[in-house]
PDB file of C-alpha atoms in Angstrom:
ATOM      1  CA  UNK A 981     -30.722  26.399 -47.234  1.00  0.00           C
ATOM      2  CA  UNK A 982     -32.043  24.407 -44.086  1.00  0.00           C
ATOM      3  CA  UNK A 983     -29.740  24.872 -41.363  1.00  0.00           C
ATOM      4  CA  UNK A 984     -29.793  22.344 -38.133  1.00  0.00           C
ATOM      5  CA  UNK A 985     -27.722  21.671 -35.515  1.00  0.00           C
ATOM      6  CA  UNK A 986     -27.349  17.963 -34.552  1.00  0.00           C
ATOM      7  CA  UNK A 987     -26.186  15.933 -31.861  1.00  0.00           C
ATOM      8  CA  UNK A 988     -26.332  15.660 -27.934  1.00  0.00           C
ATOM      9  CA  UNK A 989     -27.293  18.859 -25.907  1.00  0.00           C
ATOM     10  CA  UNK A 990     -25.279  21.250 -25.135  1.00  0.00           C
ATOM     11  CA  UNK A 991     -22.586  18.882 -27.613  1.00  0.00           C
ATOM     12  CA  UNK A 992     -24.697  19.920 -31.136  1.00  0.00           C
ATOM     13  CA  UNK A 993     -22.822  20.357 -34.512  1.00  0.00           C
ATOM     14  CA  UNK A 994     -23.980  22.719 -37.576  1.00  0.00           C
ATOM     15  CA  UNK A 995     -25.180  20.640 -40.507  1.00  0.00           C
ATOM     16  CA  UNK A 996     -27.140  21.341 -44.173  1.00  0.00           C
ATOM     17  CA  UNK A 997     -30.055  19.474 -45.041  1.00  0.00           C
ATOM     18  CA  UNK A 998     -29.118  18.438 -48.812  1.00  0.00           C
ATOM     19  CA  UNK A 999     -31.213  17.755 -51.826  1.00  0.00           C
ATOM     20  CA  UNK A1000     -31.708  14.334 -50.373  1.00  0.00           C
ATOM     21  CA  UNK A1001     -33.026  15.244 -47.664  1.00  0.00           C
ATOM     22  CA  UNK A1002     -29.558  13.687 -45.487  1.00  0.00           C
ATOM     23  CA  UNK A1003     -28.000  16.333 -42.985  1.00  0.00           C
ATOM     24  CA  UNK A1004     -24.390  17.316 -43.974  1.00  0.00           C
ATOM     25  CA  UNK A1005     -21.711  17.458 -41.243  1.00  0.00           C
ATOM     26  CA  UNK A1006     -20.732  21.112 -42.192  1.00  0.00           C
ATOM     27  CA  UNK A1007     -18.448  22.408 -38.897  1.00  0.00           C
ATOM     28  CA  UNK A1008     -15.380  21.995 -40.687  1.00  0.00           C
ATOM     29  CA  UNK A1009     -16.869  25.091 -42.542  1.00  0.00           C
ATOM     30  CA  UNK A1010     -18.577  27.008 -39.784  1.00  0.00           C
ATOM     31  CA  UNK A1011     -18.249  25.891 -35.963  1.00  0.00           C
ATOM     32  CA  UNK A1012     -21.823  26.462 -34.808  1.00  0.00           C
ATOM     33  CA  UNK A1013     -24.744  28.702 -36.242  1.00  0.00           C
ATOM     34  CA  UNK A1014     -24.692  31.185 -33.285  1.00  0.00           C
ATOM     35  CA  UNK A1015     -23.818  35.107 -33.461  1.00  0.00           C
ATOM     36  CA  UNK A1016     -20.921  35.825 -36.643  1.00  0.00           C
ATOM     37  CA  UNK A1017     -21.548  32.683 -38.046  1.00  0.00           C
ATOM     38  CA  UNK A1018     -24.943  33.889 -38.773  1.00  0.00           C
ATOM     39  CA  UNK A1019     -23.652  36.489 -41.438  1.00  0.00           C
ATOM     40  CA  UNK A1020     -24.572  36.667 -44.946  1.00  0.00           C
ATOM     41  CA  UNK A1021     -20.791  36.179 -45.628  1.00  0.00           C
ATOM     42  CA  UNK A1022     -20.551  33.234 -43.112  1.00  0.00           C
ATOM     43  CA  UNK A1023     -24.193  31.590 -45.011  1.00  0.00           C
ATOM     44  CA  UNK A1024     -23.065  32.141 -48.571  1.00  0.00           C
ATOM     45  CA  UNK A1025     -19.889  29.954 -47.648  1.00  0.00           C
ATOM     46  CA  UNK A1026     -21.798  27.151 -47.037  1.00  0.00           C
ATOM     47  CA  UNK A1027     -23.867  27.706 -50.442  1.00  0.00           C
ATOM     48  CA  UNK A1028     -20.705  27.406 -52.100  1.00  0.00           C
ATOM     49  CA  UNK A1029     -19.506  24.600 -50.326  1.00  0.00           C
ATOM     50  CA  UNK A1030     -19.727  21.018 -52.028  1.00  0.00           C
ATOM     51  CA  UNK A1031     -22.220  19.282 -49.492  1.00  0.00           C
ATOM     52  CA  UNK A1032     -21.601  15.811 -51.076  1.00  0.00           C
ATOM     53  CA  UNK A1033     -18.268  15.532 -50.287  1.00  0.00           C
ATOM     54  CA  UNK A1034     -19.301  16.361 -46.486  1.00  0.00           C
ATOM     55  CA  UNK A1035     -19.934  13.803 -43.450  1.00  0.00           C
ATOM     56  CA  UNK A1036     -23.494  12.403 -43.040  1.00  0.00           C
ATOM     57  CA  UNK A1037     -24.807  13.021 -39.973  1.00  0.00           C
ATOM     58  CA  UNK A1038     -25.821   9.598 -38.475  1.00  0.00           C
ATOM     59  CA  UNK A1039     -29.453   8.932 -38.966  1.00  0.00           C
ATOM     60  CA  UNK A1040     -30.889   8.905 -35.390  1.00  0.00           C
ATOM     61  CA  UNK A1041     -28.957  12.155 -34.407  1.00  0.00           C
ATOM     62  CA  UNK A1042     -31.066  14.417 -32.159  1.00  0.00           C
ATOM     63  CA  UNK A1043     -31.991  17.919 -33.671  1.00  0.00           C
ATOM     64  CA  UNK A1044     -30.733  20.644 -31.162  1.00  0.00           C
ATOM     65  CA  UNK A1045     -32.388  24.530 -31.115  1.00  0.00           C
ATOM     66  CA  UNK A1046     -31.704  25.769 -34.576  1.00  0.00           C
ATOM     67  CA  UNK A1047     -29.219  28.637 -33.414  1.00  0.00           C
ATOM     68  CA  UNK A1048     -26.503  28.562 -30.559  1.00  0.00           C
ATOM     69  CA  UNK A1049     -26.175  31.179 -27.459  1.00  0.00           C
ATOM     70  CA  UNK A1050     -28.601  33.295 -28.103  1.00  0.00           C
ATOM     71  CA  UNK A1051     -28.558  36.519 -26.628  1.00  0.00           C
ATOM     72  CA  UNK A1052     -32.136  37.516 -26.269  1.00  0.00           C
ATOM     73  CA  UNK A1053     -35.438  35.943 -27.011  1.00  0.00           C
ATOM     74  CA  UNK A1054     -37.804  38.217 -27.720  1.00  0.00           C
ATOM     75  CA  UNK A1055     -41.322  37.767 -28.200  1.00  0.00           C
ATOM     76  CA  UNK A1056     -44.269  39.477 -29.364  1.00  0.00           C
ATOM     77  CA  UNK A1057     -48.003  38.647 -27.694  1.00  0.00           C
ATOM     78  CA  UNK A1058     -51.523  39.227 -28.960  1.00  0.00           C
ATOM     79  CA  UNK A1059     -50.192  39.621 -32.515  1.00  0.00           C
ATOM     80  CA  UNK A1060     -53.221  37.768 -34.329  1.00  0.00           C
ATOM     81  CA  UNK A1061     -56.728  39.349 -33.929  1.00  0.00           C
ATOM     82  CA  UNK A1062     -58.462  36.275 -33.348  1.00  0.00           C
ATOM     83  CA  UNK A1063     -56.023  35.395 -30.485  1.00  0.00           C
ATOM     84  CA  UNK A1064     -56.328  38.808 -28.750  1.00  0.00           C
ATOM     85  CA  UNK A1065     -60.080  38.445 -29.315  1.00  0.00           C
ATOM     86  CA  UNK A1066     -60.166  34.620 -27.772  1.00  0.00           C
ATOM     87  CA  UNK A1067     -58.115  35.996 -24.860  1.00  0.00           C
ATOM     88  CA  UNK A1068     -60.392  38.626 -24.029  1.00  0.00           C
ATOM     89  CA  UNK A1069     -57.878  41.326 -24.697  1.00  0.00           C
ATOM     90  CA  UNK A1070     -57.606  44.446 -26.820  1.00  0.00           C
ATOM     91  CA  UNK A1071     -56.184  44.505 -29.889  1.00  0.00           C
ATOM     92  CA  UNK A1072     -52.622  46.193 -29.184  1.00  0.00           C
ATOM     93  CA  UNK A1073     -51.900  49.960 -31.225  1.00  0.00           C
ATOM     94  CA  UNK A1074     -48.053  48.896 -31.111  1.00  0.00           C
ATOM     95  CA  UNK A1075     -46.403  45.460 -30.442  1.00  0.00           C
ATOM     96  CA  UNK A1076     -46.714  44.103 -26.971  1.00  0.00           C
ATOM     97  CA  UNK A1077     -43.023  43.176 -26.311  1.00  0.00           C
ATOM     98  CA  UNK A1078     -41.881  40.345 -23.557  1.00  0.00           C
ATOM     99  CA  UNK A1079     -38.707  38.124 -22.998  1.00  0.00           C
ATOM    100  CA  UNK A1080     -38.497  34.115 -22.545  1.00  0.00           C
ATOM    101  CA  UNK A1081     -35.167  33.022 -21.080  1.00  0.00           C
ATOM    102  CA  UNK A1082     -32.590  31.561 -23.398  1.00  0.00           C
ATOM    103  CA  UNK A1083     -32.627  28.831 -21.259  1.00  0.00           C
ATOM    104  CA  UNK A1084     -36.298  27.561 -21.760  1.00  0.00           C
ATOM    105  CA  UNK A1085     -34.681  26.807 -25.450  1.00  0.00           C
ATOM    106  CA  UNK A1086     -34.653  23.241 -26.832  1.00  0.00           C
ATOM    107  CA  UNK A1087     -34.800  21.321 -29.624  1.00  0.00           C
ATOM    108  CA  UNK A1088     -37.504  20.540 -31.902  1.00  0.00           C
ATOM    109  CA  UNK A1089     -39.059  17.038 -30.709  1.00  0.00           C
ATOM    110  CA  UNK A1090     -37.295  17.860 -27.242  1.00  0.00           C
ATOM    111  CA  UNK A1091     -39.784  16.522 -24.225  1.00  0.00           C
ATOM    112  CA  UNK A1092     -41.799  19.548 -22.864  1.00  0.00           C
ATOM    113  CA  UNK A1093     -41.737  19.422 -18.434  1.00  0.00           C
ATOM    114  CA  UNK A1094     -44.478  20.367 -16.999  1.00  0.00           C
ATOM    115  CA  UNK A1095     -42.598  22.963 -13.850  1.00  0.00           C
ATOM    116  CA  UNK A1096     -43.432  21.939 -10.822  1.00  0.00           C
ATOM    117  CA  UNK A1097     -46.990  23.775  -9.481  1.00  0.00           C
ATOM    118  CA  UNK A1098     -47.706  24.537 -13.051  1.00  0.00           C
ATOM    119  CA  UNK A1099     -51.525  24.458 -12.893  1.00  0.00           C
ATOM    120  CA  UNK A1100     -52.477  25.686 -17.022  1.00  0.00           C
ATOM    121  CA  UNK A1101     -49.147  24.938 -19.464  1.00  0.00           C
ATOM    122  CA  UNK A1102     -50.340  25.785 -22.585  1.00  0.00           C
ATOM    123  CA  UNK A1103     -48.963  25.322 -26.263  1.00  0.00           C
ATOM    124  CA  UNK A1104     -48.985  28.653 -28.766  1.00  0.00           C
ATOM    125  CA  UNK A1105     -47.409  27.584 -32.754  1.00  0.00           C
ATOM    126  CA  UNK A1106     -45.148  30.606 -33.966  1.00  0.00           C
ATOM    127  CA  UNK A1107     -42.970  31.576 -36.507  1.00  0.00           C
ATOM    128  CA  UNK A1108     -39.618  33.026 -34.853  1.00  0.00           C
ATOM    129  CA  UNK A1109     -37.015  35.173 -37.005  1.00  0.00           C
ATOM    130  CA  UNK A1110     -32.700  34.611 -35.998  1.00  0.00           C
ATOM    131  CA  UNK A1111     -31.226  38.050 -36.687  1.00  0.00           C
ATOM    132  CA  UNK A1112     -28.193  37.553 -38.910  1.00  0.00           C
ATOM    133  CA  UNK A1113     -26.147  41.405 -38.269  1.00  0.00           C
ATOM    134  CA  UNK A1114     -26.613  43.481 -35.697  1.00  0.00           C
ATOM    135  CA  UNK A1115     -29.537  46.072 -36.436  1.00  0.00           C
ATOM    136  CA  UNK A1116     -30.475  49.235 -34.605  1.00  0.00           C
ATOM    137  CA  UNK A1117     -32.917  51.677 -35.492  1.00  0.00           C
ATOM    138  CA  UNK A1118     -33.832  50.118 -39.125  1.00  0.00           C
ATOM    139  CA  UNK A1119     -36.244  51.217 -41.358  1.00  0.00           C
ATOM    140  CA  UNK A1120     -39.265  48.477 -42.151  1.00  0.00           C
ATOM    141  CA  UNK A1121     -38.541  48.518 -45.626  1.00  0.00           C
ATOM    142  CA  UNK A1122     -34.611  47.405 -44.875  1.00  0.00           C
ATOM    143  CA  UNK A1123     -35.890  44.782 -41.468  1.00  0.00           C
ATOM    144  CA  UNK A1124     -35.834  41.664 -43.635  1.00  0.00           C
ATOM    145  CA  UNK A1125     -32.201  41.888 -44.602  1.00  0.00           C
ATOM    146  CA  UNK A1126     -31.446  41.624 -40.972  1.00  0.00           C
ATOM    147  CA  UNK A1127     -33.255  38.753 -40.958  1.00  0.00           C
ATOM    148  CA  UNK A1128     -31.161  35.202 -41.098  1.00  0.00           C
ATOM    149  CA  UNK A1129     -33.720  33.010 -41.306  1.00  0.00           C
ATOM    150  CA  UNK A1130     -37.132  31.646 -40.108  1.00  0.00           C
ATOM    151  CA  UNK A1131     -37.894  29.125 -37.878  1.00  0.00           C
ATOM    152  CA  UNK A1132     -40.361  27.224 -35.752  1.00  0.00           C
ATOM    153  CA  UNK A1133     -41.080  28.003 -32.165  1.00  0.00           C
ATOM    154  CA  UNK A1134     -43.613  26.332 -29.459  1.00  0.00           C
ATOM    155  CA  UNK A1135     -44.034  29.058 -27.170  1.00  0.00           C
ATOM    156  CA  UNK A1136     -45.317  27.395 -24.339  1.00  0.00           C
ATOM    157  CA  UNK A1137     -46.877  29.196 -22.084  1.00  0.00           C
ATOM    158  CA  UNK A1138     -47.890  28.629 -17.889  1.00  0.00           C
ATOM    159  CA  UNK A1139     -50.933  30.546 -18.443  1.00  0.00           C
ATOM    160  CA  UNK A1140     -51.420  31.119 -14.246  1.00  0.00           C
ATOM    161  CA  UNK A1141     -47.557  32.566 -13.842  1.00  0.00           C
ATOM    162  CA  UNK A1142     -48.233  34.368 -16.759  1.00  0.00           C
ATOM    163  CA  UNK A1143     -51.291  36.338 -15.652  1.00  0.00           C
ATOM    164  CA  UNK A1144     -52.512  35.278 -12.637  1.00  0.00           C
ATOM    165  CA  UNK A1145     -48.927  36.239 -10.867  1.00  0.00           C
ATOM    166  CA  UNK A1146     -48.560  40.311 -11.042  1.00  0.00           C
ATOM    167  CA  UNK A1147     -48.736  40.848 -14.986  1.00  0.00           C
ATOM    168  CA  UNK A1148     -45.292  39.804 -15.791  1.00  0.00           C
ATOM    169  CA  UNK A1149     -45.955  37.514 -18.421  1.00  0.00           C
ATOM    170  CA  UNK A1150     -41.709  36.402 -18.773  1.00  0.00           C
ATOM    171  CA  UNK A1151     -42.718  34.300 -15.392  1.00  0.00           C
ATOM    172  CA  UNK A1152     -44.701  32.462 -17.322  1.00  0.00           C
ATOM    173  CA  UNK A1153     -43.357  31.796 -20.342  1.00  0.00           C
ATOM    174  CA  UNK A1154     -39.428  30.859 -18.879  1.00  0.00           C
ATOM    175  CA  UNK A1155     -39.155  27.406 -17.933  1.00  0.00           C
ATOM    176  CA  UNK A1156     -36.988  25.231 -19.092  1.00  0.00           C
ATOM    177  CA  UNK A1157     -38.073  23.384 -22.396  1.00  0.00           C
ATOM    178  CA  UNK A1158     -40.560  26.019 -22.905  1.00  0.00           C
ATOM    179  CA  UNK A1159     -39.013  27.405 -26.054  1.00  0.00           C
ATOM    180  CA  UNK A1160     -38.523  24.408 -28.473  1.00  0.00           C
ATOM    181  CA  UNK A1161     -37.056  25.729 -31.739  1.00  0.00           C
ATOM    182  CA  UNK A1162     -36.452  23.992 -34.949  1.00  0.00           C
ATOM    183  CA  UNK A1163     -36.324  21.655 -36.988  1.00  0.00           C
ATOM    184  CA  UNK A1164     -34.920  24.057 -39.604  1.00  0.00           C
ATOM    185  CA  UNK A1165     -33.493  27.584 -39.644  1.00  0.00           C
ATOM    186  CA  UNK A1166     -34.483  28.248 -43.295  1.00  0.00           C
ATOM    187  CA  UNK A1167     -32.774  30.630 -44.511  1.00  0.00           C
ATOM    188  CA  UNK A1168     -34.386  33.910 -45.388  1.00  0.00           C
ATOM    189  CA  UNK A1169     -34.335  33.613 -49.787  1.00  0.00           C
ATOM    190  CA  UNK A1170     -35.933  30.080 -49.386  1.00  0.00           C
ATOM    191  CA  UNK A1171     -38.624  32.103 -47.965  1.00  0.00           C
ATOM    192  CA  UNK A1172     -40.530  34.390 -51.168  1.00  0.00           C
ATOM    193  CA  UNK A1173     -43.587  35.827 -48.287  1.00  0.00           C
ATOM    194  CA  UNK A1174     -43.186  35.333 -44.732  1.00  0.00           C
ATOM    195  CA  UNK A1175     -46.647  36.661 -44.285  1.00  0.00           C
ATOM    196  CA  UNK A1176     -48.161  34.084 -45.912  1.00  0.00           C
ATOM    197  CA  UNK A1177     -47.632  30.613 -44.529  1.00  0.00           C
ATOM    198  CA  UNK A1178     -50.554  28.235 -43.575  1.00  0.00           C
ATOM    199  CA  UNK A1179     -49.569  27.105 -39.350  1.00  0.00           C
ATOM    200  CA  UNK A1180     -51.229  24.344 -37.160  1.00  0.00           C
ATOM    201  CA  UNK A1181     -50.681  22.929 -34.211  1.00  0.00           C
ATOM    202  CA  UNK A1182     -52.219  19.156 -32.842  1.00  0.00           C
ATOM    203  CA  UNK A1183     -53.088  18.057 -29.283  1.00  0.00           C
ATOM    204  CA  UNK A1184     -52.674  14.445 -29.212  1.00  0.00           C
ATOM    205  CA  UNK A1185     -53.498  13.957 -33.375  1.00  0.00           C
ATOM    206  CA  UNK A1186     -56.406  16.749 -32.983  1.00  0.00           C
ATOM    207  CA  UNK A1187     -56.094  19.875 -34.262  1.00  0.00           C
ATOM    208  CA  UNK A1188     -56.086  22.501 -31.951  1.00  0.00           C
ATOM    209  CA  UNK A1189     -54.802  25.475 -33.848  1.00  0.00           C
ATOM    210  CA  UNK A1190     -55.193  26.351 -37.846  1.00  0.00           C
ATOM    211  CA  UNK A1191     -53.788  30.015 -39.308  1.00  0.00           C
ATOM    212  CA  UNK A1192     -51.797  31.684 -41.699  1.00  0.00           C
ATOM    213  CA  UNK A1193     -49.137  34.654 -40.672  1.00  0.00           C
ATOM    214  CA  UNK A1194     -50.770  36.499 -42.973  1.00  0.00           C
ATOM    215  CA  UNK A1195     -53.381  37.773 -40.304  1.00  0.00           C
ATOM    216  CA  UNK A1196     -50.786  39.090 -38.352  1.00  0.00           C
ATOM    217  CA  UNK A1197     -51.431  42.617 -36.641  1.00  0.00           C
ATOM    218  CA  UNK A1198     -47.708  43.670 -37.016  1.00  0.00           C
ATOM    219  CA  UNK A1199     -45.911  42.022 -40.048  1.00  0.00           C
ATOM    220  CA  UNK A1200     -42.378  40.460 -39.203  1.00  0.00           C
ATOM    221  CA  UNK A1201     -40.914  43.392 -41.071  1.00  0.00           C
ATOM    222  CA  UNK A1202     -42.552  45.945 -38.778  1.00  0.00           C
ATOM    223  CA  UNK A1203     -41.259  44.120 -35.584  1.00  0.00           C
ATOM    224  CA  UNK A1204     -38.122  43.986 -36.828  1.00  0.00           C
ATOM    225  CA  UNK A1205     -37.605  47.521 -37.117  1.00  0.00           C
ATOM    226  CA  UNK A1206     -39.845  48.402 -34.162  1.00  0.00           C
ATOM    227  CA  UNK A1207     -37.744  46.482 -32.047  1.00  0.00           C
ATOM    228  CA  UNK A1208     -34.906  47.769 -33.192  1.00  0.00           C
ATOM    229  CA  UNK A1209     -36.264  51.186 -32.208  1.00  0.00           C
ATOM    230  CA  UNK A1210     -35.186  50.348 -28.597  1.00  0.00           C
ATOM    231  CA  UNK A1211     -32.651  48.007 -28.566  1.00  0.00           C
ATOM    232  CA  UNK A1212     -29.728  46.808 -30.813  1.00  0.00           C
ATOM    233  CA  UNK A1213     -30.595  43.412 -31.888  1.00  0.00           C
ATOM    234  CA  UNK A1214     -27.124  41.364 -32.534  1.00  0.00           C
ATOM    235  CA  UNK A1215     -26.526  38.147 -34.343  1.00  0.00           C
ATOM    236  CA  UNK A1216     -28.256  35.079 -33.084  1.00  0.00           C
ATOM    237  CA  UNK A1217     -31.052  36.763 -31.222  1.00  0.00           C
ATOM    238  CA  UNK A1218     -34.378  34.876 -31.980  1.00  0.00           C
ATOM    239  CA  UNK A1219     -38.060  36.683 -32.084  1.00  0.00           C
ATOM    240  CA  UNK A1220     -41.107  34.774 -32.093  1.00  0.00           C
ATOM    241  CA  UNK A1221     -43.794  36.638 -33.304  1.00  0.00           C
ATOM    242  CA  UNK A1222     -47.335  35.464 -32.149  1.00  0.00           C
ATOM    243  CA  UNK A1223     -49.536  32.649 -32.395  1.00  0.00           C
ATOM    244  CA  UNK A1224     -53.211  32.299 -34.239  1.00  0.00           C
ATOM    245  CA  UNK A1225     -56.185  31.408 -32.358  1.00  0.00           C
ATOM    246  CA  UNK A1226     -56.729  27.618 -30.980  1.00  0.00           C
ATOM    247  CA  UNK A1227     -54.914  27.665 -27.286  1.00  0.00           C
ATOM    248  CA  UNK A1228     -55.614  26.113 -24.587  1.00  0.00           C
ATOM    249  CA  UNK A1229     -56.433  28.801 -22.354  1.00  0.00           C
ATOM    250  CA  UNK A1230     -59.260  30.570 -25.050  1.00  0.00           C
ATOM    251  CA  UNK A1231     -61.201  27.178 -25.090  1.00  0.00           C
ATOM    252  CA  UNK A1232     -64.010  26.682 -23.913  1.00  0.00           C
ATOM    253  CA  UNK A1233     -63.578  25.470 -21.131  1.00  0.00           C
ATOM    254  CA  UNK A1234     -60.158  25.636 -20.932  1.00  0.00           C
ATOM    255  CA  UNK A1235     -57.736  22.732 -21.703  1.00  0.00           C
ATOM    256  CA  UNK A1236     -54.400  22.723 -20.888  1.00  0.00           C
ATOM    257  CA  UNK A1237     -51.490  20.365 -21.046  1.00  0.00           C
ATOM    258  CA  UNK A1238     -50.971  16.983 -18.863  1.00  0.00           C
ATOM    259  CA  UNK A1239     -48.132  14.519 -18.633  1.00  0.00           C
ATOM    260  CA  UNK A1240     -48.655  11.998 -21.568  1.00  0.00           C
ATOM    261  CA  UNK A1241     -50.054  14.160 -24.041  1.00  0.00           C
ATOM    262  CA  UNK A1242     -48.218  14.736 -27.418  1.00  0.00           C
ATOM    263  CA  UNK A1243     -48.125  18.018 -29.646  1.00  0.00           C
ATOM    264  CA  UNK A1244     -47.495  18.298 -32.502  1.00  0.00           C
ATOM    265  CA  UNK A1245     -46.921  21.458 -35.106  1.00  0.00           C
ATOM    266  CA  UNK A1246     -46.081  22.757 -37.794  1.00  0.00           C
ATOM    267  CA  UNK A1247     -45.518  26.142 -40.584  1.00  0.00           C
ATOM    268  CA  UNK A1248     -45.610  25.873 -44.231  1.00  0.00           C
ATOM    269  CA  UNK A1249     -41.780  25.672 -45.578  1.00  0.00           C
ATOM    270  CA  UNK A1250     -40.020  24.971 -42.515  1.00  0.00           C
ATOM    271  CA  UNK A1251     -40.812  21.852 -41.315  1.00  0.00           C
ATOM    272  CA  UNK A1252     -42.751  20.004 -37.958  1.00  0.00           C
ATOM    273  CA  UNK A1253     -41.678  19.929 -34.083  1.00  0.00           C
ATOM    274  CA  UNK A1254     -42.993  16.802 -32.160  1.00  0.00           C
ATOM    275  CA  UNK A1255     -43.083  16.864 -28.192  1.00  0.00           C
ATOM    276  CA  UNK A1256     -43.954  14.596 -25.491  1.00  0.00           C
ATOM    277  CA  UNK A1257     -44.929  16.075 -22.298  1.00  0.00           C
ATOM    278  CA  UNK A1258     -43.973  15.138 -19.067  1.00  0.00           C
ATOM    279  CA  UNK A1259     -43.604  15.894 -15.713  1.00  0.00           C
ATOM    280  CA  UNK A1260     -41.054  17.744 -13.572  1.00  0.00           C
ATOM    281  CA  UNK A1261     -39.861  15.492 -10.907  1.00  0.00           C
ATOM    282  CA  UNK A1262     -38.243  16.680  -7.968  1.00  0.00           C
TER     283      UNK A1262
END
């Protein structure tokens, strides 16, 4: 299934994308995609349920983050060898490990604000797990049944904050709107390999960023389970798991993000995310 959530911020509904490609009104079933309702038991309701007979979500509805109060968001850096190569870093023995803020979370084709003093906002194309049950110390070979669904994440990125301001890289990856999320969470048996799924990302209609997750360092099973090494990872969390090579800050010379530009991206199977970016003001 593609799951979405649909409507104003902070106001969205749950809805099913159905075979015609219409989103289905589906929070008479379920009253948000967010922690429980996350469940294998809570998702095979809705397979069961007869979508037709459901509310159409009107056709210009905004699509909100993909999952509702999340708990953490986790993220994992210089997971692509290229990447760690075109940052002039090592390439990491175990996962590097860092936090955004829940509240840099927005929808899909959301505007992306520049923070005020930003000086290098940069764009990073990512495939991001939603945990489904709570998991704690799992083995790899059991991660994936933790696993909800897949989605798409921007993890944009104020490059400066990030590195330039004492090494604690959540500084510059926490503004608001700089965790877009979406279009789909697809759930995880629409997904055969999650390690192999062509990813691109466009600057203003040129591409910027080409890979496939299959040249990840640590697969999305292995974080999974390493994470869950040192934390318990509950219902709704979201990890995004690394970006290929292509940003801003690894070109030559670097390019980074203005007010007016457009980016665009996208992963094999679960859709495209669309943002303008603008300004902070004030």
């Amino acid at each position: 299934m593609k799951l979405v959530r649909f409507g104003a911020a902070g106001q969205e509904k749950p809805g099913v994308v159905d075979a015609d490609g219409k989103i289905r009104d589906v929070s008479a079933i379920v009253p948000d995609f967010s922690g429980e309702h996350l469940s294998d038991a809570s998702l095979d309701k809705l397979r069961k349920a007869d979508l037709a007979s459901l509310p159409v979500a009107p056709a210009d509805s905004r699509l909100g983050p993909v999952v509702g109060r999340v708990g953490n968001f986790l993220c994992i850096g210089l997971n692509y060898v290229d990447h760690a190569h075109e940052s002039n870093l090592p390439i990491p023995s175990e996962p590097i490990i860092f936090n955004k803020s829940p509240s840099s979370i927005t929808g899909p084709n959301d505007k992306v604000y520049i923070p005020i003093g930003s000086e290098k906002t940069d764009w990073e194309v990512e495939i991001a797990v939603v945990i489904g049950k709570d998991a704690y110390n799992v083995s790899e070979e059991s991660a994936l049944n933790y696993v909800a669904g897949y989605t798409i994440c921007n993890d944009v990125s104020e490059r400066a904050w990030q590195i330039e301001r004492g090494g604690q890289w959540t500084k510059g990856k926490s503004a608001p709107s700089f965790g877009p999320i979406g279009p789909w969470l697809v759930t995880r048996d629409e997904i055969s390999d999650p390690q192999n799924l062509d990813m691109w990302l466009d600057v203003n209609g040129a591409r910027v960023q080409t890979g496939n997750t299959s040249t990840m360092i640590f697969t999305i099973a292995h974080i999974v389970s390493y994470l869950s090494k040192f934390m318990k990872l509950e219902a709704g969390d979201v990890i995004t798991t690394g970006t290929p090579p292509g940003v801003g800050m690894g070109m030559k010379p670097p390019r980074y993000l203005k007010a007016g530009d457009t980016v665009r991206l996208g992963i094999a199977g679960l859709g495209e995310q669309q943002q303008s970016v603008v300004a902070t003001n004030g």
